[in-house]
């Protein structure tokens, strides 16, 4: 995957969290976005973001295919 590829996250329940983790020696949460059912976030990996954590039920569309995250509720 090239860093210019977009990740599309579609929330399948209310309160899905998309959390960005920092690039570099420290891996920390730097941004958290809440999505409600049907809302979509389009994101990229950047100089500042090396990883993303998705909490809640969502479909995550990447260059490698579609992944379904599960709900904890
Ligand atoms: N300021 C962040 C950055 O440039 C914005 C961002 C990009 C982001 N991709 C993200 C935030 C993914 C959360 C999740 O890296």
mmCIF file of N, CA and C and ligand atoms in Angstrom:
data_model
loop_
_atom_site.group_PDB
_atom_site.id
_atom_site.type_symbol
_atom_site.label_atom_id
_atom_site.label_comp_id
_atom_site.label_asym_id
_atom_site.label_seq_id
_atom_site.Cartn_x
_atom_site.Cartn_y
_atom_site.Cartn_z
ATOM 1 N N UNK A 1 0.847 -1.202 0.000
ATOM 2 C CA UNK A 1 0.000 0.000 0.000
ATOM 3 C C UNK A 1 0.880 1.250 0.000
ATOM 4 N N UNK A 2 0.596 2.163 -0.890
ATOM 5 C CA UNK A 2 1.341 3.424 -0.879
ATOM 6 C C UNK A 2 0.692 4.377 0.117
ATOM 7 N N UNK A 3 1.473 5.304 0.649
ATOM 8 C CA UNK A 3 0.949 6.179 1.700
ATOM 9 C C UNK A 3 -0.127 7.118 1.165
ATOM 10 N N UNK A 4 -0.217 7.225 -0.160
ATOM 11 C CA UNK A 4 -1.253 8.106 -0.699
ATOM 12 C C UNK A 4 -2.601 7.404 -0.833
ATOM 13 N N UNK A 5 -2.621 6.091 -0.578
ATOM 14 C CA UNK A 5 -3.893 5.377 -0.651
ATOM 15 C C UNK A 5 -4.835 5.800 0.471
ATOM 16 N N UNK A 6 -6.088 5.882 0.132
ATOM 17 C CA UNK A 6 -7.088 6.241 1.131
ATOM 18 C C UNK A 6 -7.667 4.996 1.771
ATOM 19 N N UNK A 7 -7.999 5.124 3.020
ATOM 20 C CA UNK A 7 -8.746 4.109 3.751
ATOM 21 C C UNK A 7 -10.148 4.682 3.934
ATOM 22 N N UNK A 8 -11.145 3.890 3.646
ATOM 23 C CA UNK A 8 -12.510 4.361 3.860
ATOM 24 C C UNK A 8 -13.119 3.550 5.002
ATOM 25 N N UNK A 9 -13.627 4.250 5.994
ATOM 26 C CA UNK A 9 -14.233 3.584 7.151
ATOM 27 C C UNK A 9 -15.706 3.960 7.174
ATOM 28 N N UNK A 10 -16.564 2.954 7.112
ATOM 29 C CA UNK A 10 -18.010 3.219 7.171
ATOM 30 C C UNK A 10 -18.568 2.631 8.457
ATOM 31 N N UNK A 11 -19.122 3.476 9.287
ATOM 32 C CA UNK A 11 -19.648 3.041 10.588
ATOM 33 C C UNK A 11 -20.919 2.225 10.396
ATOM 34 N N UNK A 12 -21.001 1.100 11.102
ATOM 35 C CA UNK A 12 -22.201 0.251 11.032
ATOM 36 C C UNK A 12 -22.943 0.228 12.359
ATOM 37 N N UNK A 13 -22.531 1.112 13.262
ATOM 38 C CA UNK A 13 -23.273 1.371 14.490
ATOM 39 C C UNK A 13 -22.893 2.772 14.947
ATOM 40 N N UNK A 14 -23.631 3.290 15.925
ATOM 41 C CA UNK A 14 -23.292 4.622 16.436
ATOM 42 C C UNK A 14 -22.048 4.536 17.311
ATOM 43 N N UNK A 15 -21.289 5.595 17.324
ATOM 44 C CA UNK A 15 -20.159 5.703 18.245
ATOM 45 C C UNK A 15 -18.894 4.969 17.828
ATOM 46 N N UNK A 16 -18.774 4.657 16.552
ATOM 47 C CA UNK A 16 -17.527 4.027 16.078
ATOM 48 C C UNK A 16 -16.392 5.050 16.202
ATOM 49 N N UNK A 17 -15.270 4.590 16.717
ATOM 50 C CA UNK A 17 -14.122 5.487 16.879
ATOM 51 C C UNK A 17 -13.007 5.140 15.899
ATOM 52 N N UNK A 18 -12.495 6.159 15.256
ATOM 53 C CA UNK A 18 -11.316 6.018 14.403
ATOM 54 C C UNK A 18 -10.194 6.757 15.128
ATOM 55 N N UNK A 19 -9.185 6.009 15.522
ATOM 56 C CA UNK A 19 -8.110 6.584 16.330
ATOM 57 C C UNK A 19 -6.817 6.569 15.519
ATOM 58 N N UNK A 20 -6.189 7.731 15.416
ATOM 59 C CA UNK A 20 -4.910 7.837 14.707
ATOM 60 C C UNK A 20 -3.762 7.689 15.684
ATOM 61 N N UNK A 21 -2.764 6.876 15.317
ATOM 62 C CA UNK A 21 -1.584 6.688 16.166
ATOM 63 C C UNK A 21 -0.368 7.315 15.499
ATOM 64 N N UNK A 22 0.485 7.889 16.307
ATOM 65 C CA UNK A 22 1.623 8.661 15.789
ATOM 66 C C UNK A 22 2.692 7.795 15.151
ATOM 67 N N UNK A 23 3.388 8.386 14.207
ATOM 68 C CA UNK A 23 4.557 7.758 13.608
ATOM 69 C C UNK A 23 5.788 8.129 14.434
ATOM 70 N N UNK A 24 6.789 7.269 14.459
ATOM 71 C CA UNK A 24 8.037 7.580 15.170
ATOM 72 C C UNK A 24 8.266 6.657 16.349
ATOM 73 N N UNK A 25 9.181 7.062 17.225
ATOM 74 C CA UNK A 25 9.593 6.219 18.353
ATOM 75 C C UNK A 25 8.443 5.940 19.306
ATOM 76 N N UNK A 26 7.675 6.989 19.586
ATOM 77 C CA UNK A 26 6.504 6.810 20.454
ATOM 78 C C UNK A 26 5.287 6.510 19.602
ATOM 79 N N UNK A 27 4.521 5.538 20.017
ATOM 80 C CA UNK A 27 3.258 5.248 19.332
ATOM 81 C C UNK A 27 2.127 5.630 20.275
ATOM 82 N N UNK A 28 1.532 6.783 19.970
ATOM 83 C CA UNK A 28 0.492 7.310 20.859
ATOM 84 C C UNK A 28 -0.741 7.687 20.072
ATOM 85 N N UNK A 29 -1.893 7.684 20.759
ATOM 86 C CA UNK A 29 -3.111 8.205 20.143
ATOM 87 C C UNK A 29 -2.919 9.704 19.914
ATOM 88 N N UNK A 30 -3.240 10.203 18.735
ATOM 89 C CA UNK A 30 -3.170 11.652 18.558
ATOM 90 C C UNK A 30 -4.477 12.258 18.107
ATOM 91 N N UNK A 31 -5.378 11.428 17.628
ATOM 92 C CA UNK A 31 -6.661 11.963 17.188
ATOM 93 C C UNK A 31 -7.707 10.868 17.254
ATOM 94 N N UNK A 32 -8.889 11.244 17.710
ATOM 95 C CA UNK A 32 -9.981 10.286 17.754
ATOM 96 C C UNK A 32 -11.212 10.936 17.146
ATOM 97 N N UNK A 33 -11.840 10.209 16.248
ATOM 98 C CA UNK A 33 -13.011 10.722 15.530
ATOM 99 C C UNK A 33 -14.148 9.756 15.786
ATOM 100 N N UNK A 34 -15.346 10.302 16.088
ATOM 101 C CA UNK A 34 -16.507 9.427 16.328
ATOM 102 C C UNK A 34 -17.436 9.457 15.131
ATOM 103 N N UNK A 35 -17.833 8.287 14.690
ATOM 104 C CA UNK A 35 -18.755 8.189 13.559
ATOM 105 C C UNK A 35 -20.045 7.507 14.018
ATOM 106 N N UNK A 36 -21.178 8.005 13.533
ATOM 107 C CA UNK A 36 -22.454 7.342 13.772
ATOM 108 C C UNK A 36 -22.838 6.511 12.554
ATOM 109 N N UNK A 37 -23.814 5.641 12.739
ATOM 110 C CA UNK A 37 -24.238 4.722 11.676
ATOM 111 C C UNK A 37 -24.342 5.408 10.312
ATOM 112 N N UNK A 38 -23.699 4.826 9.337
ATOM 113 C CA UNK A 38 -23.788 5.332 7.966
ATOM 114 C C UNK A 38 -22.762 6.400 7.646
ATOM 115 N N UNK A 39 -22.160 6.971 8.671
ATOM 116 C CA UNK A 39 -21.151 8.002 8.400
ATOM 117 C C UNK A 39 -19.865 7.355 7.894
ATOM 118 N N UNK A 40 -19.188 8.096 7.045
ATOM 119 C CA UNK A 40 -17.990 7.587 6.377
ATOM 120 C C UNK A 40 -16.830 8.525 6.669
ATOM 121 N N UNK A 41 -15.685 7.946 6.948
ATOM 122 C CA UNK A 41 -14.466 8.753 7.065
ATOM 123 C C UNK A 41 -13.472 8.243 6.032
ATOM 124 N N UNK A 42 -12.856 9.177 5.350
ATOM 125 C CA UNK A 42 -11.830 8.854 4.352
ATOM 126 C C UNK A 42 -10.520 9.371 4.923
ATOM 127 N N UNK A 43 -9.525 8.490 5.066
ATOM 128 C CA UNK A 43 -8.287 8.887 5.749
ATOM 129 C C UNK A 43 -7.071 8.320 5.033
ATOM 130 N N UNK A 44 -5.949 8.929 5.308
ATOM 131 C CA UNK A 44 -4.673 8.459 4.747
ATOM 132 C C UNK A 44 -3.668 8.265 5.874
ATOM 133 N N UNK A 45 -2.655 7.435 5.596
ATOM 134 C CA UNK A 45 -1.483 7.405 6.458
ATOM 135 C C UNK A 45 -0.613 8.584 6.045
ATOM 136 N N UNK A 46 -0.045 9.262 7.020
ATOM 137 C CA UNK A 46 0.716 10.488 6.741
ATOM 138 C C UNK A 46 2.037 10.452 7.492
ATOM 139 N N UNK A 47 2.749 11.534 7.368
ATOM 140 C CA UNK A 47 3.981 11.772 8.124
ATOM 141 C C UNK A 47 3.720 11.664 9.633
ATOM 142 N N UNK A 48 2.493 11.992 10.038
ATOM 143 C CA UNK A 48 2.157 12.003 11.470
ATOM 144 C C UNK A 48 1.416 10.750 11.919
ATOM 145 N N UNK A 49 0.827 10.040 10.975
ATOM 146 C CA UNK A 49 -0.044 8.912 11.315
ATOM 147 C C UNK A 49 0.503 7.627 10.712
ATOM 148 N N UNK A 50 0.865 6.670 11.582
ATOM 149 C CA UNK A 50 1.431 5.413 11.084
ATOM 150 C C UNK A 50 0.453 4.256 11.204
ATOM 151 N N UNK A 51 -0.562 4.438 12.027
ATOM 152 C CA UNK A 51 -1.506 3.351 12.251
ATOM 153 C C UNK A 51 -2.854 3.932 12.641
ATOM 154 N N UNK A 52 -3.872 3.123 12.444
ATOM 155 C CA UNK A 52 -5.207 3.542 12.869
ATOM 156 C C UNK A 52 -5.837 2.390 13.613
ATOM 157 N N UNK A 53 -6.581 2.752 14.618
ATOM 158 C CA UNK A 53 -7.322 1.745 15.373
ATOM 159 C C UNK A 53 -8.805 2.063 15.224
ATOM 160 N N UNK A 54 -9.574 1.049 14.897
ATOM 161 C CA UNK A 54 -11.014 1.233 14.720
ATOM 162 C C UNK A 54 -11.711 0.480 15.836
ATOM 163 N N UNK A 55 -12.536 1.185 16.579
ATOM 164 C CA UNK A 55 -13.281 0.591 17.680
ATOM 165 C C UNK A 55 -14.765 0.611 17.322
ATOM 166 N N UNK A 56 -15.416 -0.543 17.363
ATOM 167 C CA UNK A 56 -16.836 -0.605 17.028
ATOM 168 C C UNK A 56 -17.047 -1.266 15.680
ATOM 169 N N UNK A 57 -18.316 -1.410 15.329
ATOM 170 C CA UNK A 57 -18.664 -2.149 14.109
ATOM 171 C C UNK A 57 -18.573 -1.233 12.893
ATOM 172 N N UNK A 58 -17.689 -1.611 11.984
ATOM 173 C CA UNK A 58 -17.471 -0.785 10.790
ATOM 174 C C UNK A 58 -16.979 -1.655 9.655
ATOM 175 N N UNK A 59 -17.144 -1.160 8.431
ATOM 176 C CA UNK A 59 -16.453 -1.817 7.325
ATOM 177 C C UNK A 59 -15.337 -0.884 6.886
ATOM 178 N N UNK A 60 -14.181 -1.487 6.717
ATOM 179 C CA UNK A 60 -12.952 -0.748 6.445
ATOM 180 C C UNK A 60 -12.472 -1.156 5.057
ATOM 181 N N UNK A 61 -12.479 -0.209 4.162
ATOM 182 C CA UNK A 61 -12.137 -0.493 2.760
ATOM 183 C C UNK A 61 -10.708 -0.028 2.499
ATOM 184 N N UNK A 62 -9.844 -0.963 2.151
ATOM 185 C CA UNK A 62 -8.441 -0.635 1.892
ATOM 186 C C UNK A 62 -8.049 -1.173 0.516
ATOM 187 N N UNK A 63 -6.843 -0.836 0.104
ATOM 188 C CA UNK A 63 -6.319 -1.351 -1.160
ATOM 189 C C UNK A 63 -6.206 -2.876 -1.113
ATOM 190 N N UNK A 64 -6.168 -3.443 0.103
ATOM 191 C CA UNK A 64 -6.047 -4.898 0.254
ATOM 192 C C UNK A 64 -7.384 -5.603 0.426
ATOM 193 N N UNK A 65 -8.447 -4.846 0.352
ATOM 194 C CA UNK A 65 -9.757 -5.455 0.468
ATOM 195 C C UNK A 65 -10.577 -4.828 1.579
ATOM 196 N N UNK A 66 -11.660 -5.512 1.917
ATOM 197 C CA UNK A 66 -12.600 -4.996 2.908
ATOM 198 C C UNK A 66 -12.505 -5.841 4.169
ATOM 199 N N UNK A 67 -12.421 -5.175 5.293
ATOM 200 C CA UNK A 67 -12.352 -5.846 6.591
ATOM 201 C C UNK A 67 -13.544 -5.368 7.411
ATOM 202 N N UNK A 68 -14.148 -6.291 8.142
ATOM 203 C CA UNK A 68 -15.255 -5.905 9.025
ATOM 204 C C UNK A 68 -14.752 -5.926 10.455
ATOM 205 N N UNK A 69 -14.849 -4.802 11.122
ATOM 206 C CA UNK A 69 -14.534 -4.834 12.561
ATOM 207 C C UNK A 69 -15.811 -5.156 13.300
ATOM 208 N N UNK A 70 -15.662 -5.758 14.477
ATOM 209 C CA UNK A 70 -16.822 -6.225 15.236
ATOM 210 C C UNK A 70 -17.158 -5.259 16.368
ATOM 211 N N UNK A 71 -18.380 -5.370 16.813
ATOM 212 C CA UNK A 71 -18.838 -4.552 17.924
ATOM 213 C C UNK A 71 -18.505 -5.219 19.234
ATOM 214 N N UNK A 72 -18.276 -4.429 20.265
ATOM 215 C CA UNK A 72 -18.066 -4.967 21.620
ATOM 216 C C UNK A 72 -19.376 -4.947 22.397
ATOM 217 N N UNK A 73 -20.368 -4.186 21.854
ATOM 218 C CA UNK A 73 -21.649 -3.974 22.559
ATOM 219 C C UNK A 73 -22.458 -5.256 22.647
HETATM 220 N N1 LIG B 1 -3.261 15.471 11.383
HETATM 221 C C1 LIG B 1 -3.358 14.065 11.069
HETATM 222 C C2 LIG B 1 -2.234 13.703 10.079
HETATM 223 O O1 LIG B 1 -1.936 14.494 9.191
HETATM 224 C C3 LIG B 1 -4.709 13.796 10.452
HETATM 225 C C4 LIG B 1 -4.935 12.356 10.094
HETATM 226 C C5 LIG B 1 -4.514 11.775 8.933
HETATM 227 C C6 LIG B 1 -5.620 11.351 10.834
HETATM 228 N N2 LIG B 1 -4.885 10.457 8.907
HETATM 229 C C7 LIG B 1 -5.554 10.163 10.059
HETATM 230 C C8 LIG B 1 -6.286 11.303 12.076
HETATM 231 C C9 LIG B 1 -6.135 8.967 10.513
HETATM 232 C C10 LIG B 1 -6.857 10.114 12.495
HETATM 233 C C11 LIG B 1 -6.783 8.956 11.728
HETATM 234 O O2 LIG B 1 -1.655 12.635 10.205
#
